[in-house]
XYZ file of C-alpha atoms in Angstrom:
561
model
C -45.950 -25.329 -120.414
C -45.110 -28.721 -120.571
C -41.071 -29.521 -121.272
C -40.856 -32.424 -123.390
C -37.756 -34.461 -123.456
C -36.416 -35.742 -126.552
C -33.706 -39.084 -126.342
C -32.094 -39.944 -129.035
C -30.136 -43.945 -128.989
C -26.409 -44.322 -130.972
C -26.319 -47.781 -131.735
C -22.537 -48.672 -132.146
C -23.021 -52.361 -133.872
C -24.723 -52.022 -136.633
C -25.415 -55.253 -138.799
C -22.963 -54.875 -141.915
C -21.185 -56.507 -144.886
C -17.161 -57.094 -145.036
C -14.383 -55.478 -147.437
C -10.869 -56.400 -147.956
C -8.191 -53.946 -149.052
C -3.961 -54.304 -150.031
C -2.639 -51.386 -148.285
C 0.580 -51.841 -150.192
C -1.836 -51.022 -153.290
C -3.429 -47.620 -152.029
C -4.076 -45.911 -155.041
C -2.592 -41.744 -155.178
C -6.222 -41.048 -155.108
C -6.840 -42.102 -151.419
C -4.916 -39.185 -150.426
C -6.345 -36.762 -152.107
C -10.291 -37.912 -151.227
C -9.129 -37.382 -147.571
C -7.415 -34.428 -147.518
C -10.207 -32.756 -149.684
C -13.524 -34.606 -148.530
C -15.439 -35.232 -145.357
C -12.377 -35.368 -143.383
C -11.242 -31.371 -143.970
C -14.931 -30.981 -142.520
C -14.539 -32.712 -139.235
C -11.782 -30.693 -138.685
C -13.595 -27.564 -138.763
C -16.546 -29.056 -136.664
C -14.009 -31.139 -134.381
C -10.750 -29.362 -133.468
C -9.102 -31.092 -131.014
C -8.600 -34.893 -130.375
C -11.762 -36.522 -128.736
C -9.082 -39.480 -126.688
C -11.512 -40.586 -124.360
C -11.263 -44.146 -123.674
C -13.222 -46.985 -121.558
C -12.954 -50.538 -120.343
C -15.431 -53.001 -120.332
C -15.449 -56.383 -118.646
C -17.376 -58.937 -120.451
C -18.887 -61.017 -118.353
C -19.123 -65.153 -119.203
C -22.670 -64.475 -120.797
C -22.104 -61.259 -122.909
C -22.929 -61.212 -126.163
C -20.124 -58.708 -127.203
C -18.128 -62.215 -126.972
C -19.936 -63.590 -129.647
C -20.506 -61.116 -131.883
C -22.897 -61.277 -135.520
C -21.479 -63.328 -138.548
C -20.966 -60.644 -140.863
C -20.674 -60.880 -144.524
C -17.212 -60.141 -145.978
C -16.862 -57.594 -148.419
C -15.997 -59.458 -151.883
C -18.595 -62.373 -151.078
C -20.961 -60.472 -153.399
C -18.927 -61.784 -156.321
C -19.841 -65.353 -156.184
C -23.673 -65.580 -157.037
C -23.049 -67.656 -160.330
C -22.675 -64.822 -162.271
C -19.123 -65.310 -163.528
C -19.825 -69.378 -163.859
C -22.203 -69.308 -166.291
C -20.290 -66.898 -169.157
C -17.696 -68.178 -170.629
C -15.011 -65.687 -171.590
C -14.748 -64.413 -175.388
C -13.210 -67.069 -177.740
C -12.221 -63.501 -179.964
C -10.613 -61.454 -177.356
C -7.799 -59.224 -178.349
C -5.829 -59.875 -175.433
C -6.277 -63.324 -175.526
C -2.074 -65.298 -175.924
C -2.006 -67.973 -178.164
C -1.378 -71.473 -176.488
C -0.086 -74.821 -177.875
C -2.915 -76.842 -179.139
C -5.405 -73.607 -180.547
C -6.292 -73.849 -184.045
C -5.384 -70.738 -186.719
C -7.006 -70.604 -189.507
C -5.258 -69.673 -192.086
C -5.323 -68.592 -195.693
C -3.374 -67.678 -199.040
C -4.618 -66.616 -202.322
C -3.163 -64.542 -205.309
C 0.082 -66.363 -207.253
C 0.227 -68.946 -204.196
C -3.053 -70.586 -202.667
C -3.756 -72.464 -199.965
C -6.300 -72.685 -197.534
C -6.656 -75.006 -194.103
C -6.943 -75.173 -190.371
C -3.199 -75.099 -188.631
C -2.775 -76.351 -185.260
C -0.539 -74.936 -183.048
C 2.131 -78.122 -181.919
C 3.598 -78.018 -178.292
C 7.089 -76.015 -179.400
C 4.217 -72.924 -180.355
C 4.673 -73.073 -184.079
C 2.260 -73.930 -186.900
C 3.648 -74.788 -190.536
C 2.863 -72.692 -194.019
C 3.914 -74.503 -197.049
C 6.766 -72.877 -199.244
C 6.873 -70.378 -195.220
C 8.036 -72.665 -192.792
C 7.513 -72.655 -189.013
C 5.866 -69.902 -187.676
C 6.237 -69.276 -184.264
C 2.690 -67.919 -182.584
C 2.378 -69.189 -178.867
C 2.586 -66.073 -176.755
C 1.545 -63.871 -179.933
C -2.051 -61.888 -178.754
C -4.829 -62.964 -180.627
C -5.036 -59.319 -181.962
C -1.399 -59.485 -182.862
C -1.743 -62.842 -184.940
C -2.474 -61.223 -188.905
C 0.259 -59.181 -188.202
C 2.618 -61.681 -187.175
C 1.726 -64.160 -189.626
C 1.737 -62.093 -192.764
C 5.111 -60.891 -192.209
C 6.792 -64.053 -191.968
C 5.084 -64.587 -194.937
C 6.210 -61.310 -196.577
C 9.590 -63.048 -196.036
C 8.925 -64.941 -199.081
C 6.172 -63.986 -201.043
C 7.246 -60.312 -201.469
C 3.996 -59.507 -203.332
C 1.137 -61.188 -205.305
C 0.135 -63.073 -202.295
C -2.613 -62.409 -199.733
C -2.729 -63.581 -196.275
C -5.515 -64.015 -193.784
C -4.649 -66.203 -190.346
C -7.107 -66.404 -187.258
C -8.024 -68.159 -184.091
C -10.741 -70.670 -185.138
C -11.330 -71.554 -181.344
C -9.443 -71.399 -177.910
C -8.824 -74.570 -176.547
C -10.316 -75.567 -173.678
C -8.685 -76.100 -170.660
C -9.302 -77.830 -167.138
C -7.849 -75.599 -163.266
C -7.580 -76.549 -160.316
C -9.056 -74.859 -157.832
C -8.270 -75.474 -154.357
C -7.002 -73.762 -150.931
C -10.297 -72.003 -148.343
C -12.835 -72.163 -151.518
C -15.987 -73.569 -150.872
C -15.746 -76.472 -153.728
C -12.019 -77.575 -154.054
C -12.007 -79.394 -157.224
C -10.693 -79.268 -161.448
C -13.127 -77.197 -163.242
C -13.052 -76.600 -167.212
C -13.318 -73.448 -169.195
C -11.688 -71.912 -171.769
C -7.453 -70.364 -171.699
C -8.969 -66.716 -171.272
C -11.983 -67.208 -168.653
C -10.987 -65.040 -165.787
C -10.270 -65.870 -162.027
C -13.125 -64.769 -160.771
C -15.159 -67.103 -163.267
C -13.102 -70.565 -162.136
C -13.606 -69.431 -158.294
C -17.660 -68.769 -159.200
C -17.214 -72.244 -160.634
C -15.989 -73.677 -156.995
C -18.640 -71.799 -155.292
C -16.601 -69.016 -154.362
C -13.848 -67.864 -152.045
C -14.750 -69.031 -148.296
C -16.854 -66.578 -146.861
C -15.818 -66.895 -143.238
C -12.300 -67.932 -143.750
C -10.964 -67.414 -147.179
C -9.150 -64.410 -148.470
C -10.101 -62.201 -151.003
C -6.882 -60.275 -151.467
C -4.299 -63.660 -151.325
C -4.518 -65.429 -154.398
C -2.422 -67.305 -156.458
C -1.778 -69.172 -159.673
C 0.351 -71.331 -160.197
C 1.488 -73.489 -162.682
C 4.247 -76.150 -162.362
C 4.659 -75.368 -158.760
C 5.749 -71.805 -159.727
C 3.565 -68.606 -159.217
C 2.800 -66.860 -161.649
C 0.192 -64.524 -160.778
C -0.855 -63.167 -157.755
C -4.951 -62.151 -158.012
C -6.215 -59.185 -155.601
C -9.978 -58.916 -155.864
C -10.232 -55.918 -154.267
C -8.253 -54.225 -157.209
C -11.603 -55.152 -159.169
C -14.099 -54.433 -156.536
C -12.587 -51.170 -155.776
C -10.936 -50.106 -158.773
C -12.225 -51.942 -161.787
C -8.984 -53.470 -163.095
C -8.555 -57.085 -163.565
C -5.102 -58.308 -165.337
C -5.513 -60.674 -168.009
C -3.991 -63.801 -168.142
C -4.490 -67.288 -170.190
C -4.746 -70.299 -168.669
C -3.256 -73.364 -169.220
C -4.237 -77.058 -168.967
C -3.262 -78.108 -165.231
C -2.763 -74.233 -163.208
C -3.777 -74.698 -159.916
C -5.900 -71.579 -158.452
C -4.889 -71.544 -154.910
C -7.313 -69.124 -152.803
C -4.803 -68.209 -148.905
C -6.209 -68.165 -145.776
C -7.418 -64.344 -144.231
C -5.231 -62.716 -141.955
C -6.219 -59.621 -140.933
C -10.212 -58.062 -140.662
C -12.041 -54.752 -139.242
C -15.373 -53.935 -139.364
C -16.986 -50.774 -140.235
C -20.405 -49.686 -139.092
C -22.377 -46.179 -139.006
C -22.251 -43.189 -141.163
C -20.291 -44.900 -144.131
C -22.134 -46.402 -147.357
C -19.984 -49.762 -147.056
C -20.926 -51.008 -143.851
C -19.317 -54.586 -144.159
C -16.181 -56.104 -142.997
C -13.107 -55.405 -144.927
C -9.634 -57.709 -145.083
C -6.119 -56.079 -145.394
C -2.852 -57.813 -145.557
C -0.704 -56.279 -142.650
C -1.053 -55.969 -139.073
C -2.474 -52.458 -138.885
C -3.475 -49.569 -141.329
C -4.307 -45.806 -140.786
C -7.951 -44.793 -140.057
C -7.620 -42.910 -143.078
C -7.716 -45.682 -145.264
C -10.028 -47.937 -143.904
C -12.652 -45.325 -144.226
C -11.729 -44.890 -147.669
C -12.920 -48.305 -148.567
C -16.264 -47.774 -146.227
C -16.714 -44.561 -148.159
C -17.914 -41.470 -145.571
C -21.432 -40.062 -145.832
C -21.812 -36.399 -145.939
C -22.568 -35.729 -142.149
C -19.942 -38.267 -140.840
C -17.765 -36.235 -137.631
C -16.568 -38.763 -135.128
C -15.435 -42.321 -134.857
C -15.115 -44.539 -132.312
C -12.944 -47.871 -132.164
C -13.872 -51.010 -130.390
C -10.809 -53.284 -129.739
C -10.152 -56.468 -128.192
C -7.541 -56.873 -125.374
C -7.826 -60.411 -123.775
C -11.275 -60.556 -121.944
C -11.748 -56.547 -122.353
C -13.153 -54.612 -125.010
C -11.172 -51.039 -125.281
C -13.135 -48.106 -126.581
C -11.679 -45.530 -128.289
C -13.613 -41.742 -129.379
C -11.658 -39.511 -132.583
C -12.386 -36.586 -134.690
C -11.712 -37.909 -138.459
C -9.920 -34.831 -138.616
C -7.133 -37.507 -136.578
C -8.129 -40.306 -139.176
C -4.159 -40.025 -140.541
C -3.009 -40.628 -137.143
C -4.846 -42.890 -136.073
C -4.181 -47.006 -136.432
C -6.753 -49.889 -137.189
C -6.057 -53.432 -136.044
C -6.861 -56.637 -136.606
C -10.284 -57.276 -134.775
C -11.166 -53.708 -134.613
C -14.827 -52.660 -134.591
C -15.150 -48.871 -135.737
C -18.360 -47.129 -135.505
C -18.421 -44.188 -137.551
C -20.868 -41.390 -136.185
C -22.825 -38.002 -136.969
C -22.351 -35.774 -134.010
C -24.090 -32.566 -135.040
C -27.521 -30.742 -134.284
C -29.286 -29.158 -136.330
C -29.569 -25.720 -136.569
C -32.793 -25.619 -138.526
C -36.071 -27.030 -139.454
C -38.436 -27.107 -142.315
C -42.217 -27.196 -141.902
C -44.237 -27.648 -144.753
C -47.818 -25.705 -144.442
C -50.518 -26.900 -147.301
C -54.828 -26.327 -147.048
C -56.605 -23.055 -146.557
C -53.004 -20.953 -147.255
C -52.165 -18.601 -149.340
C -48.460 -17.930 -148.323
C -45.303 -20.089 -148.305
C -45.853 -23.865 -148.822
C -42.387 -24.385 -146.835
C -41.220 -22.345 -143.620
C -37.800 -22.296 -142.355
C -37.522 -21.821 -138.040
C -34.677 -22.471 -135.876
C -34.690 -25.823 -134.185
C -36.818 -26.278 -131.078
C -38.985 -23.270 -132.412
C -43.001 -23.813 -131.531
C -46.085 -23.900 -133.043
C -46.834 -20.283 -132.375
C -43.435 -19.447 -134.452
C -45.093 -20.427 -137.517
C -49.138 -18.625 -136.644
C -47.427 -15.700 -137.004
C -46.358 -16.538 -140.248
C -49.234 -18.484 -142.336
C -51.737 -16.595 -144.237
C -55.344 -18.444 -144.122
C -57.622 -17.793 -146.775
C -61.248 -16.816 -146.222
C -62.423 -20.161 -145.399
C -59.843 -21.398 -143.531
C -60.350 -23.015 -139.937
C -57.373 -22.212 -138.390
C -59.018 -23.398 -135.235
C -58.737 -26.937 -136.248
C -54.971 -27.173 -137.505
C -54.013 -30.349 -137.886
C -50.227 -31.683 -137.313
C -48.553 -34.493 -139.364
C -45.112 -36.019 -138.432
C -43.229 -38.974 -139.567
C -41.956 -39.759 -136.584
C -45.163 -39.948 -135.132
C -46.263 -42.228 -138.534
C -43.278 -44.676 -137.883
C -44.532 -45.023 -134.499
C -47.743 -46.124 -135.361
C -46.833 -48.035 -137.832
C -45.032 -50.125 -134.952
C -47.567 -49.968 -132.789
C -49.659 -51.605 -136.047
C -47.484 -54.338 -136.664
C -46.860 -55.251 -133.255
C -50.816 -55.674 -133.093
C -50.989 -57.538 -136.138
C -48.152 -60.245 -135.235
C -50.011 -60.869 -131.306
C -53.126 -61.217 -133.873
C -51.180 -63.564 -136.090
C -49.945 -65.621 -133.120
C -53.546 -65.973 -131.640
C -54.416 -67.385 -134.663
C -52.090 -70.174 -135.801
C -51.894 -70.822 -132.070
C -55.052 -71.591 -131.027
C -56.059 -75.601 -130.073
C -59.447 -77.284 -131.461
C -61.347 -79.949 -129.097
C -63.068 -81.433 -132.058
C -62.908 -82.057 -135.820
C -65.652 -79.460 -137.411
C -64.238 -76.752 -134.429
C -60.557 -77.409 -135.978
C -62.531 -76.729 -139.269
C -63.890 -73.917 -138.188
C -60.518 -72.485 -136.866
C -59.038 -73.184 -140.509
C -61.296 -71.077 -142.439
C -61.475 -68.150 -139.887
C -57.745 -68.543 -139.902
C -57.608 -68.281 -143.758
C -59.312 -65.347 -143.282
C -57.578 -63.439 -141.171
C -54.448 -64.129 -142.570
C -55.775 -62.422 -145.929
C -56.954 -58.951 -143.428
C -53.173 -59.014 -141.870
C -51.592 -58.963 -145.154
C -53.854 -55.953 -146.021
C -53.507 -54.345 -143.040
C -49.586 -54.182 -143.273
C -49.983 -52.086 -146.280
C -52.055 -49.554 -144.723
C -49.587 -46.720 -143.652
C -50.581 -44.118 -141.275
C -50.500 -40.457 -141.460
C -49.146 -39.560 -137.807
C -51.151 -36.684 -137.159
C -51.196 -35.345 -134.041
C -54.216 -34.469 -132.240
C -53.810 -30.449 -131.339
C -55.332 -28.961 -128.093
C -56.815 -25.418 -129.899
C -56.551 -24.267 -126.734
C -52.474 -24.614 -126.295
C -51.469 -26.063 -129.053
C -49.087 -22.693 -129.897
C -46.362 -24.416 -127.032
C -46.340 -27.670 -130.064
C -42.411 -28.230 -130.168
C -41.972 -28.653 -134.327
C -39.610 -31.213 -135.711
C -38.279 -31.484 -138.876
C -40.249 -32.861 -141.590
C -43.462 -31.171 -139.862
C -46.585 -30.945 -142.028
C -49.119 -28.488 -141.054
C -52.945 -28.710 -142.816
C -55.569 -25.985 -142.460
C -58.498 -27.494 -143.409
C -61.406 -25.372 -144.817
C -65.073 -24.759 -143.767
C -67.161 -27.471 -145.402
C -71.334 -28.041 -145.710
C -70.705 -31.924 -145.936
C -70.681 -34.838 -143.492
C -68.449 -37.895 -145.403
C -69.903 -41.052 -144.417
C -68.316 -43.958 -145.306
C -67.456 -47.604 -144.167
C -69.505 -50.010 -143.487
C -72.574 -48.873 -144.848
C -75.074 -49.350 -148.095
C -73.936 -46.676 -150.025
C -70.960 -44.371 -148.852
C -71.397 -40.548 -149.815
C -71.185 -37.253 -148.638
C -74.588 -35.507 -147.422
C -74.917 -31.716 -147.044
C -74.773 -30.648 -143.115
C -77.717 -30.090 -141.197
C -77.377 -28.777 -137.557
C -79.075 -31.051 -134.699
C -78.923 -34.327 -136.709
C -76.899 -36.994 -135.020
C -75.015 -39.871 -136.404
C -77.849 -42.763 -136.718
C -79.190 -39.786 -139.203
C -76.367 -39.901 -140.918
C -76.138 -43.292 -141.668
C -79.944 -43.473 -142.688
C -79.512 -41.183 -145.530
C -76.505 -42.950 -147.064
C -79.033 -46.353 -146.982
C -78.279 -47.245 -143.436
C -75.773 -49.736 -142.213
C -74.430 -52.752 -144.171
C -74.549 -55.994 -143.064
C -70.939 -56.782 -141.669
C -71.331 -53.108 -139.718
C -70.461 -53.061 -136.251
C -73.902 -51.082 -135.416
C -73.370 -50.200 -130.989
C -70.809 -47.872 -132.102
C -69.284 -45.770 -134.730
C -66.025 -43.463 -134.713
C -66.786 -39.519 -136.028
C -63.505 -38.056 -136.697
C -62.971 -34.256 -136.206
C -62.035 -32.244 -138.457
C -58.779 -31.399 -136.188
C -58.047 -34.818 -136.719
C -59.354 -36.017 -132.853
C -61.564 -39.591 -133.276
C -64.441 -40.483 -130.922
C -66.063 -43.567 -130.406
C -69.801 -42.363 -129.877
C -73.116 -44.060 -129.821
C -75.434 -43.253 -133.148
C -77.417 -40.705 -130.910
C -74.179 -38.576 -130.924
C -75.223 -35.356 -132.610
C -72.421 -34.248 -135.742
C -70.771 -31.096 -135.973
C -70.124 -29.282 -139.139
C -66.669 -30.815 -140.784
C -66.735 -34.032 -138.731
C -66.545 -37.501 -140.675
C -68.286 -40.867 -139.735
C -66.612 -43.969 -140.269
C -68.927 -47.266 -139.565
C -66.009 -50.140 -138.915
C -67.169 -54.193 -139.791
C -68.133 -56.262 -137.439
C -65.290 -58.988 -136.202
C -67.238 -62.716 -136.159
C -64.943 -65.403 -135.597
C -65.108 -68.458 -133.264
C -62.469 -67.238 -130.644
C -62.945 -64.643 -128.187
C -58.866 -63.680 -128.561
C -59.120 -63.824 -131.860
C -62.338 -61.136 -132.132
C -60.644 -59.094 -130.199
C -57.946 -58.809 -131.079
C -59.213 -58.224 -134.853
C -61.621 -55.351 -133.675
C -58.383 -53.577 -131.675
C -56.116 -53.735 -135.552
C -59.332 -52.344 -136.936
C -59.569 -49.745 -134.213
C -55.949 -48.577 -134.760
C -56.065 -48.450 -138.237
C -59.537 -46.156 -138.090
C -57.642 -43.520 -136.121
C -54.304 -44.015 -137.695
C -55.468 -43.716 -141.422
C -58.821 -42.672 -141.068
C -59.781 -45.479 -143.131
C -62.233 -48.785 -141.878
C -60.192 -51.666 -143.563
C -62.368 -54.380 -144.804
C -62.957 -57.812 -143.296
């Protein structure tokens, strides 16, 4: 029995996105996800403290020195979304300013009816009323406010309607690491986030997305986390005024999450370390998350660091830090699917590394079943070949757009054959294999299953498919003795892009053969005729009839030319 050896590659630098977090602002419920989520389950899977650490020199032409631009976490934001709306003239929350016009109304024993503007001390005037203060009011304050001032005097008999007619519009400055400093207009109650989509958004690569200010007459007067709104859906509402200034700081402190989390990005905070804990908050754990490991610069070394989360409290993430969150768990089972000739379960669970002859033991083959010729599908094995497929297909692509003409009509020549290929390699990357694997009836009960494992009997059959390149493709009732040139004839013979020396008969365990036409059939095989590659480059012909090959065998299909 053959041992097979199976390796399986960690990468720990993934390519990922960026996040920023306040950890002044860590909300109660950070806490509470830890102690009760994936971290309580490390615990029990990792009890003690994994400390191991190494030291790596980087030598001058290491990559590790110049590590992937990532994208920060927050960039996401500024697509033009938030430019192009303009906030709600009617919002409730919106604070009257100097300048906005109220209109306003009075009918009953006293009438009067106009457009009031509100002057720079915040008031607008109501004959036989007076000044009426309304800067600061809410917009969904304003009826209130206005009818009882004028309650004040008309007790009764007198009606009162009063309401913003439009906000006025207003032009910020936006400037600090933005990507288009500059004074943009809008309206008093567009948000931040829609005057920093305006100037193209906060810096990607050196702008922060938790330091932001605005200010107005020198003076802040808001400071703007966007991570409160990424993370947490809250955004404070505030009215603008003609001349704020929108001033985006610089970012201080980054880490970079990778691995086993659903937020693999980098992520800003605004002190010099914070807990493991809550950086993987913000990355958000999958479900089989165990281990972590930390990557950290110290001058011209890289320090690596291996935890359990169940030591994510204790744990502290600087600025710089690369951590690499990991699954370090086997399984304990496998599920095999079984479909065909069966009459038992369609899904069998074994322990992991069990064999093919685990699951024999276990089917239940009809009456026509050929258990003989049991054929194996894996998606590993389908991924593979889909690889293998593509990397065929790009060496074919490369032959083609790279090949030189002597003369005019061969350069002409070379265009249309190129035109044509290129239309077979877009078809061909849409074929997807079906990663069987060939079985040995003879041994194939020492077949190692994985997970995912799909296992067809196929049943006795009286017909021969034939199909491909030929006149008429059909299915033609099994005759013992006749070969595949037989075949062929009865289904109107071959067409007239066939490749005619050879044909491929596929088994019905799954096994291809590329046989002459004298090769006799067996009962349940299949005959696929594949078309014949004519172009004006030997390369090129070649290396169309190996794709074609590959995909015969690896979809049992003969893709057309």
């Amino acid at each position: 029995m053959k041992k097979i050896a199976l390796l399986s590659v960690l990468s720990l630098a993934c390519a990922t996105e960026t996040y920023a977090f306040d950890s002044s602002l860590l909300p109660t419920e950070v806490s509470q996800t830890l102690n009760g989520g994936n971290l309580d389950t490390a615990s029990a899977n990792n009890a003690t403290l994994l400390n191991n650490q190494s030291v790596v020199e980087l030598s001058p032409s290491s990559s590790m020195k110049y590590p992937a631009q990532n994208k920060m976490f927050g960039s996401q934001l500024f697509k033009g979304a938030f430019a192009s709306t303009a906030g709600s003239t009617f919002n409730s929350s919106y604070q009257i300013n100097p300048g906005d016009n109220i209109n306003l109304r009075l009918w009953g024993a006293y009438q009067s009816n106009g457009t009031q503007t509100v002057d720079p001390q915040g008031n607008i005037f109501i004959p036989n009323v007076g000044p009426v203060k309304v800067a600061g009011v809410r917009n969904g304050n304003l009826q209130s406010v206005v009818e009882a001032q004028v309650r004040r005097i008309y007790v009764s008999n007198v009606g009162v309607y009063a309401a913003l007619e439009q906000a006025q519009p207003v032009k910020v400055m936006v400037t600090g690491f933005v990507n288009q400093p500059g004074n943009y207009g809008g309206v008093a109650n567009d948000s931040v986030i829609a005057y920093l989509d305006r100037a193209g958004g906060v810096d990607p690569e050196r702008g922060s997305y938790i330091d932001i200010k605005v200010m107005r007459n020198g003076q802040t007067i808001q400071q703007v986390d966007l991570y409160e709104f990424l993370l947490q859906g809250q955004i404070r509402p505030f009215s603008f005024r003609d001349g704020d200034v929108i001033v985006v700081g610089q970012r201080t402190h980054t880490f970079n999450v990778s691995g086993e989390v659903y937020n693999q990005n980098d992520f800003e905070f605004n002190s010099p370390a914070v807990t493991l804990a809550q950086a993987l908050v913000f990355a958000k754990l999958k479900p089989g998350a165990t281990n972590v490991s930390i990557q950290r610069r110290q001058g011209a070394e890289y320090r690596s660091e291996y935890y359990s989360l169940n030591q994510a409290h204790n744990v502290m993430v600087e600025d710089g830090d690369i951590v690499t969150v990991t699954a370090d768990r086997y399984a304990g089972t496998i599920q095999v699917r079984v479909n065909g000739a069966h009459n038992g379960a369609h899904a069998i669970v074994l322990p992991y590394g069990a064999k093919l002859s685990d699951v024999l033991t276990q089917l239940q083959p009809n009456a026509l079943a050929e258990v003989e010729s049991l054929q194996l599908f894996r998606p590993s094995v389908a991924k593979r070949q889909k690889e293998m497929l593509n990397v065929a297909l790009d060496k074919l692509e490369e032959t083609t757009f790279n090949a030189r003409s002597s003369t005019q009509e061969e350069a002409a020549l070379r265009l249309r054959d190129a035109e044509l290929v290129k239309q077979f390699i877009v078809k061909a990357r849409q074929v997807e294999p079906k990663g069987q694997v060939v079985l040995n009836p003879d041994t194939f009960q020492d077949v190692i299953l994985e997970q995912g494992d799909i296992l067809h009997i196929p049943e006795k059959t009286s017909v021969i498919m034939v199909h491909g390149e030929v006149a008429f493709p059909n299915g033609i009732e099994y005759r013992n003795g006749l070969s595949a040139k037989n075949y062929i004839e009865q289904v109107g013979g071959f067409s007239q892009k066939s490749n005619k020396s050879k044909v491929i008969v596929i088994r019905q365990n799954g096994k291809a053969e590329l046989v002459r036409k004298g090769e006799k059939i067996k009962q349940g095989d299949e005959i696929l005729v594949l078309p014949k590659a004519q172009t004006k480059g030997i390369e090129l012909t070649r290396g169309i009839t190996q794709v074609l090959y590959q995909i015969a065998v690896a979809a049992k299909v003969a893709l057309d030319l």
